[in-house]
Short mmCIF file of C-alpha atoms in Angstrom, two decimals:
data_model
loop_
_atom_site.label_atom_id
_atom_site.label_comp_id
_atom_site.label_asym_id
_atom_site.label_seq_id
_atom_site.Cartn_x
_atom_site.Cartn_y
_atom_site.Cartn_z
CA UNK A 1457 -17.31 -20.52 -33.57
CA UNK A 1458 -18.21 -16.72 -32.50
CA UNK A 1459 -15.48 -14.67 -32.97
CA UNK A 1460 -14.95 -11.45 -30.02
CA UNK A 1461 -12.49 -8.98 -30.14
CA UNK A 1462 -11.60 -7.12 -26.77
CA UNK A 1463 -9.61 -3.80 -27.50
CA UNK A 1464 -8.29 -2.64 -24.16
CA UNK A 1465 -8.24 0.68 -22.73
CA UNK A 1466 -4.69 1.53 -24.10
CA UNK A 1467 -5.56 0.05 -27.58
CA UNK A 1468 -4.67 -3.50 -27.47
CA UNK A 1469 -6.41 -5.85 -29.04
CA UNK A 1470 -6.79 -9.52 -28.13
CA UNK A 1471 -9.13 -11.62 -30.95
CA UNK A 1472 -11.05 -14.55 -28.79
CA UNK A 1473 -12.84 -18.00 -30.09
CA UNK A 1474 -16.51 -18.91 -28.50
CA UNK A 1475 -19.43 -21.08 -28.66
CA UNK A 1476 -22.80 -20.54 -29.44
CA UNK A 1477 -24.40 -19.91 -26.13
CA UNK A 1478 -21.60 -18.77 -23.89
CA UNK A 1479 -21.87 -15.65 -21.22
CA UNK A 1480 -19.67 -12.92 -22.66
CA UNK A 1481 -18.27 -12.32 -18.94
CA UNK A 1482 -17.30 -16.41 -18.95
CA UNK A 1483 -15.07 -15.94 -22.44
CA UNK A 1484 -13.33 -12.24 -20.86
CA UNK A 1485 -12.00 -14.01 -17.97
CA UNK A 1486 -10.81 -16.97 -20.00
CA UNK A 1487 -9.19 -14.71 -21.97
CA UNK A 1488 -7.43 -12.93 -19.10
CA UNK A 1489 -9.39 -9.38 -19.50
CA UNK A 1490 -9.26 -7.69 -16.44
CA UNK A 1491 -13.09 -8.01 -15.67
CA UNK A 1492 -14.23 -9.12 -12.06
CA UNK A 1493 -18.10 -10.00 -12.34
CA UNK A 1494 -17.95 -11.14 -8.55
CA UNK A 1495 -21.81 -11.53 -8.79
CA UNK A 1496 -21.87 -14.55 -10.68
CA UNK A 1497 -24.54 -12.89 -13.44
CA UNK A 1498 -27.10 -11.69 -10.77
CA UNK A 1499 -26.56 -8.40 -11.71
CA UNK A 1500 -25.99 -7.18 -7.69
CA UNK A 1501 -23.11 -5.44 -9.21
CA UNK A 1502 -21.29 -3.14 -12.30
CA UNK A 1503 -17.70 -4.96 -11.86
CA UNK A 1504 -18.12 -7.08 -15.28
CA UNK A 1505 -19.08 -3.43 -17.54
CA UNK A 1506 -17.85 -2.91 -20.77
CA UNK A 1507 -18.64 -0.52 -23.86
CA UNK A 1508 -19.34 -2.38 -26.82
CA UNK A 1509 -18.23 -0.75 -29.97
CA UNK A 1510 -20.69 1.73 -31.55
CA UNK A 1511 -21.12 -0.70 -34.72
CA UNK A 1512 -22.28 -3.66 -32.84
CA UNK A 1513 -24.58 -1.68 -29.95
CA UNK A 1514 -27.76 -2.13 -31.81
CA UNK A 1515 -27.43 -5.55 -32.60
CA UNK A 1516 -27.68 -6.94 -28.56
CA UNK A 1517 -31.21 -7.42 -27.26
CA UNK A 1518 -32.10 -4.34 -25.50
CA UNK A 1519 -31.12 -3.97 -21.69
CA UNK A 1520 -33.72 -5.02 -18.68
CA UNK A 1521 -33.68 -2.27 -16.27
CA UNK A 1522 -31.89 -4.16 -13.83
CA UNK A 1523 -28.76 -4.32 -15.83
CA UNK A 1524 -29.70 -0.31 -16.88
CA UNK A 1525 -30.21 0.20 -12.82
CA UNK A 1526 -26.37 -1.16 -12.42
CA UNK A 1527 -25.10 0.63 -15.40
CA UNK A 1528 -25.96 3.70 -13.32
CA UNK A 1529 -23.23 2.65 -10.82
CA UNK A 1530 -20.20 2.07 -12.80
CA UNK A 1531 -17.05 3.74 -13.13
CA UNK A 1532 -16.41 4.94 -16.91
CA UNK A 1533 -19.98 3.79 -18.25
CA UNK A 1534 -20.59 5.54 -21.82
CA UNK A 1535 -24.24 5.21 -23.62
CA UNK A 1536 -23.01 1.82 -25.38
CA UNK A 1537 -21.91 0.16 -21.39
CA UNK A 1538 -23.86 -3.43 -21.10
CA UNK A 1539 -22.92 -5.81 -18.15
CA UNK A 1540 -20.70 -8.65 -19.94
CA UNK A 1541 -22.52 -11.21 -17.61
CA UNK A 1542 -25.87 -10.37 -19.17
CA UNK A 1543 -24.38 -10.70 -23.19
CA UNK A 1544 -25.07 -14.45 -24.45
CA UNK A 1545 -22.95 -15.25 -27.51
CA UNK A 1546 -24.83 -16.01 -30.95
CA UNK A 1547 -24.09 -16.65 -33.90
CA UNK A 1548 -25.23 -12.93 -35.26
CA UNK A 1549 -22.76 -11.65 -32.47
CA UNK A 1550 -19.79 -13.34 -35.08
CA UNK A 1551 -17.19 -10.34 -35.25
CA UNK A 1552 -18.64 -8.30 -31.55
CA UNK A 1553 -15.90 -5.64 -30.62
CA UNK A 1554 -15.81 -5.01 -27.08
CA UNK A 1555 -13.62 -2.67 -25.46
CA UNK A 1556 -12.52 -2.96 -21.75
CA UNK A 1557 -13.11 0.31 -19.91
CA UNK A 1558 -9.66 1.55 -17.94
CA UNK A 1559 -11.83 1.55 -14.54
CA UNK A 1560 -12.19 -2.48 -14.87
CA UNK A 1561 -10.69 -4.53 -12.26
CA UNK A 1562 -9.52 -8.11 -12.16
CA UNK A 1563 -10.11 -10.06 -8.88
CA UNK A 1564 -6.97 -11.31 -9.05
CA UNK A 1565 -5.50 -8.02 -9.06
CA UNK A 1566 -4.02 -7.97 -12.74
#
């Protein structure tokens, strides 16, 4: 199991179990983090954006300019922002940090 933590924009944090292979955006929205990803992963939008902790940053593969292209577009983006729906779960992502910008949404309006 892949362990994710999600720290929220007012500090909160909410420790998460995965498997190997699953979309980062997939496990958020399990988990009831307030991230929309109405695209369904083809990147036609910045709705699923998070910042992932400085620590862990260098350790995704590098961003296709697609997902850099989108990154352009969303609210609160910082230099660490990567599209959730573009992060696949590995075993060297064991311990990721991921914090929830305060500009997220939830499609079901939480």
């Amino acid at each position: 199991m892949i362990t994710v933590t999600f720290i929220s924009a007012d500090g909160e944090s909410q420790e998460v179990q995965a498997v190997d292979g699953r979309n980062l955006l997939d496990l958020a929205q399990a988990a009831g983090q307030p991230l929309e990803g109405t695209c369904e992963g083809q990147m036609a939008c910045s709705t699923c954006h998070v910042i992932i902790d400085k620590d862990w940053f260098d350790r995704l593969p590098r961003a296709v300019e697609d997902e850099e292209d989108m990154l352009d577009l969303a609210s609160g983006a910082r230099r660490t922002s990567r599209l959730s729906c573009q992060i696949i779960l590995t075993p060297e992502l064991d311990g990721l940090v991921v914090h929830v910008p305060a500009e997220s949404r939830n499609m079901q309006g939480l």
